[in-house]
Structure formats: structure tokens, C-alpha cells
Amino acid sequence: MEDRVEHERREFLKGGTAIAATAAAGVLLRAPAALAQQAKVKVGVMLPYTGTFAALGVAITNGFRLAIEERGGKPGGREIEYFTVDDESNPAKAPENANRLVQRDKVDVVIGTVHSGVAMGMAKVIREAGTLWINPNAGADEITGPLCAPNIFRSSFSNWQTTYALGKVLKARGHRNPVFITWKYAAGEQVLAAFNEGLKKEGGTLIRELFLPFPQVEFQALLTEIASIKPDAVVAFFAGAGAAKFLKDYQAAGLKGKIPLYGSGFLTEGVLEAVGDAAEGVETTLHYGDGLDTRKDNAFRLAYAKAYRMQPDVYAVQGYDAGQLLAVGLEAVKGDIGSKAPMIKAMETARIDSPRGAWTLSRAHNPVLDIYLRKAVGKQNKVMGIAWKALADPARGCRA
Ligand code: PHB
């Protein structure tokens, strides 16, 4: 196919009789379309590569590229051209960064981001432009709630999904009066609210909400406060480098072993190598974990380790699934990313064969997820069972 197009291109450029001959054969008229088919799909990647979430951005990028490479680098027959921006997890710069990709680079699809506040800034730009957007992490409930739209997809989770099931876990462990500690920003507030909703249903009471500004990691004052409150459990949402620091500080403050620590799985994800035994025994809920031992997960882990010389985590999986979801769309329209309606149709009805377990999308374009209960054992977030089967975000306010 490529050879024929290249041949036609040369004939076209030669001019003279060659043009006349090929035009007579009807080839000339088709050539520009054929050439257009060969243009690369422009993928705008907006992720953090610096700051507390830097490792998350790298894992998502790696996972995404792996999914593309597994399709010979050409999902739907189209090569990919990447446009990348480091969003620094800085919400103030989000509209400008998103505009750079959408307006200046004119990308066909945006992949991003990690931080919920940054995602909210992207949403405004992307909803106005109508650009296809696959969000491979940021859990902001609004994105698949009141801001839901045909061009907006998520390959990760909503904040609500990550902690709603934890109330049930705490009840099973006999805890009724926990405190919650997190960063004061969109994601922290939403995971806290979802946890509280689940806890109340189980008859528990959240006795204190403890916040510090994102991305601060001076936990000492709050840990002292926890020691004096003496709750029967602590539930935490932190991620990346901030999570590693929190786990170490919790142990250093003498709280580990005294007050059991729980969290959304981001607390212990991708940090076990760095924290020694500070996370040992911490139980969390998340849509991925170690030891799933499925054909798909084993193959993914092997391929990821081979390609990047590191172990994948949930962020790598979400990036990989963003690549898989894009590929489903591109394959359905044979690479013609301009065919928006059929492409979106194929994506919203996709069944993604994910390392975390197969998932489909809700009406709001958010994955319906099995939420695992995990326990940090050595260097693994060992899957202990399913905390909630097929948990769908309630998509409050989505009217698309
Ligand atoms: C978010 O801001 O939505 C967020 C960030 C890091 C995570 C999870 C959610 O690990």
C-alpha cells in the first residue's frame, strides 16, 4: 500500500506526461486523499514530568507507548506524532498548556493528565474545541459528571470510585471512628467525600478531616494531632513522592502498629521500593494490584519490564489502556480520525482487555471497575480479594 502511494506521489511530482497518464487512469484524483491517509495522527500528551507526580506521568507515558508499539506503532494503520507538555501538576498553567496542544499544535487527541485541578482547567479548553480527550488518571468527578461530553473519555477512575468501598473494609475490620488525612485540593476533597459516603452507609463516623495544601509534605503537625485524637483507624489519600514521604513519617512518628492505616491504593502504589517496611501491612482499595496472575496481566508486566527496565503500576496500566482505547477507535475507522461519530461509537462500546481485568465504559465514558482489596506485603500490593465488583461511578450531573 505504501509503495503504491509513494509511486503515485513520484508520478505526481514528475509532472508532464506522467500526470496526464495517471490522471487518465483516475489515479491523480485519488492521490491527495491517499496521501492524506498517510499523515500522522497528532497525539498531545499533557502530563506531569516534574514535581510530586513526576513518576506517575512517566509511567502513564510508558504504558501508552507500549500499547501503541504493540500495534506496530500504527493503530488503525496510522503512525503517531507526539506533542508533549510537562504540566507540572500546576492548575494555574492548565488552560495555557491545553491551548498549546489544541490550538497551536492542533492535535487530534489529547492524553492527560494526573492532577484533578489541572484536568478541570483542561476540560474548559477541550469542551470548547471539541477535541477528543482520553484522561488516563485525573479522577475529578466532574469530568464524567456535569462536564461529561461525547469527546471526553477516561481510562482510569473517578475519585469517587477509589474510596467508596473503603467504608465496607473498615467495618469488616471493626473500625467505626476513623480520621481522614489528605491534600486540600479537588481530588483530596472528593476521595474524602466518597469515603465518608461509604462509611456512613456502614454506620461509621468520620471524626476528623485533616488537610494540608497540595503538594506540601510537612506532615508532622497533623501526625501529632492524630496521636492526640486516637482514632481507631487512619485513612489517607496521597500519591507519588508525597505518599512515600507520608508512609515514612507515619512510621517515624510511632503511629505504625498503633493506629491501623488504610487508604486508596495510590498511597502504596509505585512507592514500596522506596519506603522500606513503612507500608508493610497497609490495606488499600484500588482497581489494580500485584498477583492478579491473569494471562493479560502477566503478558503486560513482562512486556513493560522488558521495554522500560522497571515494574509497572496502576498508572502504567491506565496509560496502556488509554492507548488501547484510542486504538479501538482508530481501528474502527481505519485510521480516519476525522470520522468522529463512528470512532466515538466504537470507543464507548469497547470492551478493554486490561491488565487490571476487562472493563467497559459507563454512559458517562468512565470505566466500570472491579475494586480490589490489597495489602502491602514486602514489595507487593498483594490482591486479597474484590472489595466491590463492577463499581460504576454514579455520574451525578451527567446529561450527555
Ligand atoms: C488526582 O488529582 O485526581 C489524582 C492524583 C494522583 C492520584 C490519583 C488521583 O494517584
Tab-separated table of C-alpha atoms and ligand atoms in Angstrom:
chain	number	residue	atom	x	y	z
A	1	MET	CA	0.000	0.000	0.000
A	2	GLU	CA	2.746	2.398	0.961
A	3	ASP	CA	4.674	1.560	-2.145
A	4	ARG	CA	1.722	2.347	-4.380
A	5	VAL	CA	1.200	5.699	-2.703
A	6	GLU	CA	4.875	6.523	-2.953
A	7	HIS	CA	4.796	5.591	-6.625
A	8	GLU	CA	1.793	7.826	-7.224
A	9	ARG	CA	3.474	10.650	-5.353
A	10	ARG	CA	6.548	10.436	-7.548
A	11	GLU	CA	4.447	10.303	-10.707
A	12	PHE	CA	2.569	13.340	-9.490
A	13	LEU	CA	5.765	15.278	-8.796
A	14	LYS	CA	7.308	14.334	-12.170
A	15	GLY	CA	4.574	16.204	-13.988
A	16	GLY	CA	4.118	16.263	-17.786
A	17	THR	CA	3.026	13.106	-19.474
A	18	ALA	CA	3.168	11.101	-16.271
A	19	ILE	CA	0.489	13.355	-14.799
A	20	ALA	CA	-1.628	13.077	-17.906
A	21	ALA	CA	-1.275	9.307	-17.927
A	22	THR	CA	-2.047	8.828	-14.268
A	23	ALA	CA	-4.862	11.367	-14.377
A	24	ALA	CA	-6.387	9.477	-17.246
A	25	ALA	CA	-6.262	6.360	-15.137
A	26	GLY	CA	-8.048	8.224	-12.364
A	27	VAL	CA	-5.060	7.876	-10.070
A	28	LEU	CA	-4.170	11.532	-9.827
A	29	LEU	CA	-7.515	12.464	-8.350
A	30	ARG	CA	-7.177	9.829	-5.718
A	31	ALA	CA	-3.592	10.601	-4.832
A	32	PRO	CA	-4.146	13.544	-2.463
A	33	ALA	CA	-6.654	11.514	-0.443
A	34	ALA	CA	-4.241	8.623	-0.302
A	35	LEU	CA	-1.507	10.986	0.824
A	36	ALA	CA	-3.747	12.485	3.473
A	37	GLN	CA	-4.302	8.958	4.767
A	38	GLN	CA	-0.600	8.759	5.423
A	39	ALA	CA	-0.423	11.844	7.631
A	40	LYS	CA	0.370	11.028	11.215
A	41	VAL	CA	-2.185	11.148	13.991
A	42	LYS	CA	-1.203	14.001	16.287
A	43	VAL	CA	-1.309	12.942	19.920
A	44	GLY	CA	-0.955	15.687	22.528
A	45	VAL	CA	0.400	14.354	25.811
A	46	MET	CA	-0.158	16.617	28.806
A	47	LEU	CA	1.276	15.067	31.973
A	48	PRO	CA	3.463	15.975	34.953
A	49	TYR	CA	7.158	15.199	34.413
A	50	THR	CA	8.361	17.295	37.350
A	51	GLY	CA	7.115	17.630	40.923
A	52	THR	CA	5.490	15.153	43.293
A	53	PHE	CA	3.591	13.349	40.492
A	54	ALA	CA	6.553	13.099	38.058
A	55	ALA	CA	6.839	9.305	38.329
A	56	LEU	CA	3.124	8.995	37.580
A	57	GLY	CA	3.490	10.964	34.352
A	58	VAL	CA	6.394	8.768	33.245
A	59	ALA	CA	4.508	5.527	33.993
A	60	ILE	CA	1.435	6.719	32.056
A	61	THR	CA	3.598	7.737	29.087
A	62	ASN	CA	5.385	4.383	29.111
A	63	GLY	CA	2.123	2.447	29.267
A	64	PHE	CA	0.560	4.467	26.463
A	65	ARG	CA	3.555	3.980	24.182
A	66	LEU	CA	3.629	0.258	24.903
A	67	ALA	CA	0.020	-0.121	23.716
A	68	ILE	CA	0.881	1.788	20.540
A	69	GLU	CA	4.063	-0.209	19.921
A	70	GLU	CA	2.135	-3.475	20.346
A	71	ARG	CA	0.183	-2.350	17.274
A	72	GLY	CA	3.364	-1.858	15.272
A	73	GLY	CA	3.352	1.853	16.141
A	74	LYS	CA	0.382	2.307	13.762
A	75	PRO	CA	-3.029	1.811	15.326
A	76	GLY	CA	-5.621	1.772	12.538
A	77	GLY	CA	-2.737	1.976	10.041
A	78	ARG	CA	-1.683	5.479	11.113
A	79	GLU	CA	1.638	6.483	12.585
A	80	ILE	CA	1.635	8.670	15.686
A	81	GLU	CA	3.310	12.032	16.150
A	82	TYR	CA	3.678	13.073	19.782
A	83	PHE	CA	3.403	16.613	21.169
A	84	THR	CA	4.330	16.657	24.836
A	85	VAL	CA	3.955	19.215	27.613
A	86	ASP	CA	5.009	18.968	31.257
A	87	ASP	CA	2.010	20.370	33.139
A	88	GLU	CA	3.919	20.342	36.469
A	89	SER	CA	0.624	19.449	38.219
A	90	ASN	CA	0.025	23.201	38.206
A	91	PRO	CA	-3.667	24.107	37.743
A	92	ALA	CA	-2.823	27.781	37.106
A	93	LYS	CA	-0.969	26.843	33.907
A	94	ALA	CA	-3.512	24.238	32.749
A	95	PRO	CA	-5.579	26.345	30.289
A	96	GLU	CA	-2.431	27.706	28.633
A	97	ASN	CA	-0.843	24.258	28.369
A	98	ALA	CA	-4.008	22.690	26.980
A	99	ASN	CA	-4.377	25.540	24.492
A	100	ARG	CA	-0.847	24.985	23.292
A	101	LEU	CA	-1.752	21.445	22.268
A	102	VAL	CA	-5.264	22.111	20.999
A	103	GLN	CA	-4.894	25.495	19.272
A	104	ARG	CA	-1.200	25.766	18.374
A	105	ASP	CA	-0.236	22.148	17.671
A	106	LYS	CA	-3.752	21.261	16.507
A	107	VAL	CA	-3.540	17.760	17.927
A	108	ASP	CA	-6.177	15.165	17.020
A	109	VAL	CA	-6.390	13.754	20.530
A	110	VAL	CA	-5.211	14.814	23.979
A	111	ILE	CA	-3.910	12.307	26.540
A	112	GLY	CA	-3.773	13.791	30.054
A	113	THR	CA	-3.488	14.300	32.980
A	114	VAL	CA	-2.763	13.218	36.579
A	115	HIS	CA	-3.914	16.117	38.799
A	116	SER	CA	-7.662	16.747	39.146
A	117	GLY	CA	-7.247	20.534	39.341
A	118	VAL	CA	-5.222	20.552	36.122
A	119	ALA	CA	-7.836	18.325	34.466
A	120	MET	CA	-10.538	20.860	35.360
A	121	GLY	CA	-8.509	23.538	33.565
A	122	MET	CA	-8.111	21.283	30.535
A	123	ALA	CA	-11.827	20.489	30.472
A	124	LYS	CA	-12.854	24.029	29.642
A	125	VAL	CA	-10.454	24.299	26.690
A	126	ILE	CA	-11.238	20.834	25.362
A	127	ARG	CA	-15.003	21.113	25.671
A	128	GLU	CA	-14.924	24.339	23.674
A	129	ALA	CA	-12.655	22.925	20.966
A	130	GLY	CA	-14.381	19.520	20.786
A	131	THR	CA	-11.026	17.741	20.616
A	132	LEU	CA	-11.007	14.061	21.510
A	133	TRP	CA	-9.677	13.628	25.068
A	134	ILE	CA	-8.657	10.469	26.903
A	135	ASN	CA	-7.900	11.121	30.564
A	136	PRO	CA	-5.512	8.425	31.856
A	137	ASN	CA	-5.645	9.350	35.554
A	138	ALA	CA	-7.137	12.553	36.978
A	139	GLY	CA	-10.178	11.459	38.958
A	140	ALA	CA	-12.117	14.770	39.148
A	141	ASP	CA	-15.701	13.541	39.461
A	142	GLU	CA	-16.976	16.435	37.312
A	143	ILE	CA	-15.186	15.176	34.187
A	144	THR	CA	-17.566	12.227	33.920
A	145	GLY	CA	-20.290	14.090	35.816
A	146	PRO	CA	-21.609	17.557	34.933
A	147	LEU	CA	-18.799	18.097	32.388
A	148	CYS	CA	-19.345	14.799	30.556
A	149	ALA	CA	-19.335	15.094	26.758
A	150	PRO	CA	-19.176	12.839	23.668
A	151	ASN	CA	-15.482	13.701	23.075
A	152	ILE	CA	-14.387	13.124	26.690
A	153	PHE	CA	-13.237	9.680	27.848
A	154	ARG	CA	-11.458	8.326	30.894
A	155	SER	CA	-9.277	5.184	31.021
A	156	SER	CA	-8.693	5.442	34.767
A	157	PHE	CA	-11.296	6.038	37.517
A	158	SER	CA	-13.364	8.735	39.157
A	159	ASN	CA	-12.218	9.909	42.579
A	160	TRP	CA	-15.490	8.590	43.973
A	161	GLN	CA	-14.683	5.037	42.841
A	162	THR	CA	-11.348	4.849	44.661
A	163	THR	CA	-12.595	5.214	48.243
A	164	TYR	CA	-16.313	4.435	48.247
A	165	ALA	CA	-15.657	0.738	49.003
A	166	LEU	CA	-13.299	1.506	51.900
A	167	GLY	CA	-16.137	2.038	54.392
A	168	LYS	CA	-17.105	-1.595	53.971
A	169	VAL	CA	-13.494	-2.659	54.541
A	170	LEU	CA	-13.193	-0.620	57.743
A	171	LYS	CA	-16.434	-2.019	59.069
A	172	ALA	CA	-15.233	-5.561	58.400
A	173	ARG	CA	-12.111	-4.744	60.428
A	174	GLY	CA	-14.216	-3.380	63.299
A	175	HIS	CA	-13.304	0.320	62.893
A	176	ARG	CA	-16.090	2.851	63.374
A	177	ASN	CA	-14.337	6.163	64.163
A	178	PRO	CA	-11.547	6.911	61.687
A	179	VAL	CA	-9.932	10.174	60.634
A	180	PHE	CA	-9.080	11.063	57.027
A	181	ILE	CA	-5.888	12.872	56.008
A	182	THR	CA	-5.159	14.263	52.542
A	183	TRP	CA	-4.157	17.244	50.433
A	184	LYS	CA	-6.618	20.137	50.241
A	185	TYR	CA	-7.488	20.112	46.545
A	186	ALA	CA	-10.160	18.689	44.250
A	187	ALA	CA	-9.049	15.041	44.409
A	188	GLY	CA	-8.409	15.050	48.167
A	189	GLU	CA	-11.816	16.528	48.903
A	190	GLN	CA	-13.619	14.133	46.568
A	191	VAL	CA	-11.958	10.939	47.802
A	192	LEU	CA	-12.725	12.058	51.347
A	193	ALA	CA	-16.387	12.693	50.481
A	194	ALA	CA	-16.726	9.287	48.771
A	195	PHE	CA	-15.125	7.539	51.720
A	196	ASN	CA	-17.458	9.330	54.110
A	197	GLU	CA	-20.473	8.357	51.996
A	198	GLY	CA	-19.479	4.669	52.086
A	199	LEU	CA	-18.579	4.797	55.785
A	200	LYS	CA	-21.900	6.358	56.812
A	201	LYS	CA	-23.777	3.616	54.932
A	202	GLU	CA	-21.916	1.131	57.127
A	203	GLY	CA	-22.818	3.014	60.300
A	204	GLY	CA	-19.374	4.553	60.920
A	205	THR	CA	-18.495	8.177	61.678
A	206	LEU	CA	-15.602	10.188	60.295
A	207	ILE	CA	-14.377	12.009	63.381
A	208	ARG	CA	-11.866	14.438	61.822
A	209	GLU	CA	-10.826	15.747	58.380
A	210	LEU	CA	-7.155	16.658	58.230
A	211	PHE	CA	-5.810	18.669	55.298
A	212	LEU	CA	-2.582	20.208	54.124
A	213	PRO	CA	-2.103	22.232	50.933
A	214	PHE	CA	-1.013	20.396	47.766
A	215	PRO	CA	1.824	19.421	47.274
A	216	GLN	CA	3.179	20.061	50.796
A	217	VAL	CA	4.711	17.170	52.724
A	218	GLU	CA	5.213	18.656	56.192
A	219	PHE	CA	3.035	16.074	57.937
A	220	GLN	CA	4.411	16.420	61.464
A	221	ALA	CA	1.770	18.712	62.983
A	222	LEU	CA	-1.072	16.584	61.607
A	223	LEU	CA	0.550	13.364	62.820
A	224	THR	CA	0.828	14.868	66.299
A	225	GLU	CA	-2.844	15.767	66.080
A	226	ILE	CA	-3.718	12.176	65.096
A	227	ALA	CA	-1.760	10.847	68.086
A	228	SER	CA	-3.800	13.037	70.404
A	229	ILE	CA	-7.196	12.250	68.779
A	230	LYS	CA	-6.540	8.489	68.995
A	231	PRO	CA	-8.954	7.411	66.218
A	232	ASP	CA	-9.457	3.677	65.675
A	233	ALA	CA	-8.076	3.974	62.122
A	234	VAL	CA	-6.424	6.496	59.795
A	235	VAL	CA	-7.413	6.708	56.142
A	236	ALA	CA	-5.118	8.592	53.754
A	237	PHE	CA	-5.029	9.779	50.173
A	238	PHE	CA	-1.610	10.805	48.936
A	239	ALA	CA	0.233	9.741	45.802
A	240	GLY	CA	3.675	9.698	44.236
A	241	ALA	CA	6.587	11.175	46.183
A	242	GLY	CA	4.164	12.678	48.719
A	243	ALA	CA	2.764	9.225	49.532
A	244	ALA	CA	6.252	7.800	50.090
A	245	LYS	CA	7.087	10.640	52.494
A	246	PHE	CA	3.792	10.221	54.373
A	247	LEU	CA	4.315	6.469	54.911
A	248	LYS	CA	7.815	7.060	56.267
A	249	ASP	CA	6.694	9.902	58.522
A	250	TYR	CA	3.757	7.838	59.860
A	251	GLN	CA	6.213	5.151	60.923
A	252	ALA	CA	8.759	7.631	62.292
A	253	ALA	CA	6.029	9.305	64.375
A	254	GLY	CA	5.453	5.975	66.115
A	255	LEU	CA	1.918	5.582	64.765
A	256	LYS	CA	2.569	2.480	62.687
A	257	GLY	CA	1.446	-0.593	64.591
A	258	LYS	CA	-0.557	1.602	66.965
A	259	ILE	CA	-3.299	3.018	64.737
A	260	PRO	CA	-4.003	0.973	61.606
A	261	LEU	CA	-3.505	2.858	58.348
A	262	TYR	CA	-5.744	2.475	55.281
A	263	GLY	CA	-6.031	4.366	52.047
A	264	SER	CA	-6.972	4.450	48.432
A	265	GLY	CA	-4.374	2.275	46.732
A	266	PHE	CA	-2.470	5.302	45.427
A	267	LEU	CA	-0.960	5.569	48.910
A	268	THR	CA	1.162	2.470	48.359
A	269	GLU	CA	1.308	2.372	44.553
A	270	GLY	CA	4.741	2.644	42.935
A	271	VAL	CA	6.412	3.548	46.261
A	272	LEU	CA	7.067	0.221	48.002
A	273	GLU	CA	10.672	0.056	46.786
A	274	ALA	CA	11.319	3.479	48.274
A	275	VAL	CA	9.712	3.149	51.718
A	276	GLY	CA	11.287	0.002	53.166
A	277	ASP	CA	8.914	-1.600	55.667
A	278	ALA	CA	6.944	1.610	56.381
A	279	ALA	CA	4.000	0.387	54.288
A	280	GLU	CA	4.040	-3.218	55.493
A	281	GLY	CA	0.501	-4.412	56.243
A	282	VAL	CA	-1.267	-1.269	54.982
A	283	GLU	CA	-4.582	-2.204	53.364
A	284	THR	CA	-5.957	-0.214	50.443
A	285	THR	CA	-8.626	-0.348	47.757
A	286	LEU	CA	-7.808	0.145	44.077
A	287	HIS	CA	-8.646	-1.145	40.606
A	288	TYR	CA	-5.241	-2.838	40.206
A	289	GLY	CA	-2.779	-4.762	42.332
A	290	ASP	CA	0.004	-7.343	42.358
A	291	GLY	CA	-0.537	-11.049	41.867
A	292	LEU	CA	-3.627	-10.963	39.674
A	293	ASP	CA	-1.906	-13.697	37.685
A	294	THR	CA	-4.079	-13.414	34.605
A	295	ARG	CA	-2.838	-14.086	31.094
A	296	LYS	CA	-3.233	-10.431	30.150
A	297	ASP	CA	-1.561	-9.003	33.266
A	298	ASN	CA	1.361	-11.414	33.086
A	299	ALA	CA	1.977	-10.573	29.416
A	300	PHE	CA	1.697	-6.842	30.128
A	301	ARG	CA	4.115	-6.981	33.052
A	302	LEU	CA	6.664	-8.902	31.074
A	303	ALA	CA	6.460	-6.562	28.082
A	304	TYR	CA	6.590	-3.449	30.292
A	305	ALA	CA	9.584	-4.682	32.306
A	306	LYS	CA	11.391	-5.590	29.089
A	307	ALA	CA	10.724	-2.243	27.443
A	308	TYR	CA	11.392	0.060	30.392
A	309	ARG	CA	13.509	-1.954	32.871
A	310	MET	CA	11.028	-1.223	35.664
A	311	GLN	CA	7.865	-2.728	37.098
A	312	PRO	CA	4.502	-1.321	36.012
A	313	ASP	CA	1.987	0.125	38.471
A	314	VAL	CA	-1.612	1.324	38.226
A	315	TYR	CA	-0.521	4.470	36.367
A	316	ALA	CA	1.247	2.399	33.706
A	317	VAL	CA	-1.926	0.330	33.318
A	318	GLN	CA	-4.107	3.426	32.890
A	319	GLY	CA	-1.716	4.810	30.247
A	320	TYR	CA	-1.702	1.451	28.487
A	321	ASP	CA	-5.491	1.361	28.494
A	322	ALA	CA	-5.651	4.917	27.119
A	323	GLY	CA	-3.554	3.629	24.208
A	324	GLN	CA	-5.807	0.596	23.836
A	325	LEU	CA	-8.950	2.736	23.836
A	326	LEU	CA	-7.525	5.086	21.207
A	327	ALA	CA	-6.516	2.070	19.108
A	328	VAL	CA	-10.062	0.660	19.241
A	329	GLY	CA	-11.360	3.971	17.882
A	330	LEU	CA	-8.723	4.307	15.166
A	331	GLU	CA	-9.097	0.704	14.056
A	332	ALA	CA	-12.884	1.117	13.736
A	333	VAL	CA	-12.460	3.995	11.260
A	334	LYS	CA	-9.341	2.577	9.581
A	335	GLY	CA	-7.248	5.456	10.821
A	336	ASP	CA	-9.594	8.200	9.658
A	337	ILE	CA	-9.670	10.171	12.909
A	338	GLY	CA	-11.885	12.767	11.208
A	339	SER	CA	-14.749	10.230	11.268
A	340	LYS	CA	-15.671	11.300	14.758
A	341	ALA	CA	-19.121	9.761	15.219
A	342	PRO	CA	-18.212	6.159	14.309
A	343	MET	CA	-14.932	6.471	16.166
A	344	ILE	CA	-16.667	7.637	19.351
A	345	LYS	CA	-19.293	4.916	18.943
A	346	ALA	CA	-16.581	2.243	18.764
A	347	MET	CA	-14.806	3.675	21.801
A	348	GLU	CA	-17.874	3.974	24.002
A	349	THR	CA	-18.938	0.394	23.303
A	350	ALA	CA	-15.407	-1.033	23.643
A	351	ARG	CA	-14.502	-3.855	25.983
A	352	ILE	CA	-10.926	-3.143	27.009
A	353	ASP	CA	-8.817	-6.212	27.725
A	354	SER	CA	-6.873	-4.563	30.532
A	355	PRO	CA	-4.139	-5.910	32.814
A	356	ARG	CA	-6.458	-4.890	35.698
A	357	GLY	CA	-9.264	-7.094	34.269
A	358	ALA	CA	-11.560	-6.327	31.335
A	359	TRP	CA	-13.633	-3.162	31.610
A	360	THR	CA	-16.332	-1.319	29.732
A	361	LEU	CA	-17.375	2.326	29.877
A	362	SER	CA	-20.402	3.791	31.602
A	363	ARG	CA	-22.760	6.132	29.776
A	364	ALA	CA	-20.573	8.997	31.032
A	365	HIS	CA	-17.449	7.387	29.428
A	366	ASN	CA	-15.948	6.313	32.758
A	367	PRO	CA	-14.645	2.747	33.337
A	368	VAL	CA	-16.815	0.382	35.367
A	369	LEU	CA	-14.273	-1.203	37.713
A	370	ASP	CA	-13.690	-4.146	39.964
A	371	ILE	CA	-12.207	-2.628	43.132
A	372	TYR	CA	-9.618	-4.884	44.743
A	373	LEU	CA	-8.674	-5.067	48.396
A	374	ARG	CA	-4.868	-5.068	48.587
A	375	LYS	CA	-2.338	-5.454	51.356
A	376	ALA	CA	1.251	-4.230	51.237
A	377	VAL	CA	3.426	-7.292	51.747
A	378	GLY	CA	7.142	-6.834	51.079
A	379	LYS	CA	7.453	-5.088	47.724
A	380	GLN	CA	3.942	-6.026	46.601
A	381	ASN	CA	0.448	-4.615	46.852
A	382	LYS	CA	-0.947	-8.091	47.130
A	383	VAL	CA	-4.519	-8.557	45.895
A	384	MET	CA	-6.507	-10.114	48.759
A	385	GLY	CA	-9.895	-10.182	47.064
A	386	ILE	CA	-12.530	-7.995	45.445
A	387	ALA	CA	-13.833	-5.226	47.706
A	388	TRP	CA	-16.537	-4.203	45.226
A	389	LYS	CA	-17.481	-5.927	41.972
A	390	ALA	CA	-18.214	-3.768	38.901
A	391	LEU	CA	-18.357	-0.414	40.679
A	392	ALA	CA	-19.764	2.298	38.389
A	393	ASP	CA	-19.383	5.974	39.212
A	394	PRO	CA	-22.865	7.436	39.815
A	395	ALA	CA	-22.101	10.129	37.175
A	396	ARG	CA	-24.083	12.703	39.082
A	397	GLY	CA	-24.988	15.622	36.835
A	398	CYS	CA	-24.016	13.988	33.514
A	399	ARG	CA	-26.672	14.772	30.934
A	400	ALA	CA	-24.891	13.855	27.714
B	1	PHB	C1	-5.946	13.399	41.068
B	1	PHB	O1	-5.552	14.552	41.310
B	1	PHB	O2	-7.045	13.190	40.515
B	1	PHB	C2	-5.113	12.235	41.419
B	1	PHB	C3	-3.744	12.363	41.530
B	1	PHB	C4	-2.957	11.272	41.844
B	1	PHB	C5	-3.548	10.032	42.030
B	1	PHB	C6	-4.915	9.888	41.926
B	1	PHB	C7	-5.718	10.999	41.620
B	1	PHB	O3	-2.794	8.970	42.314
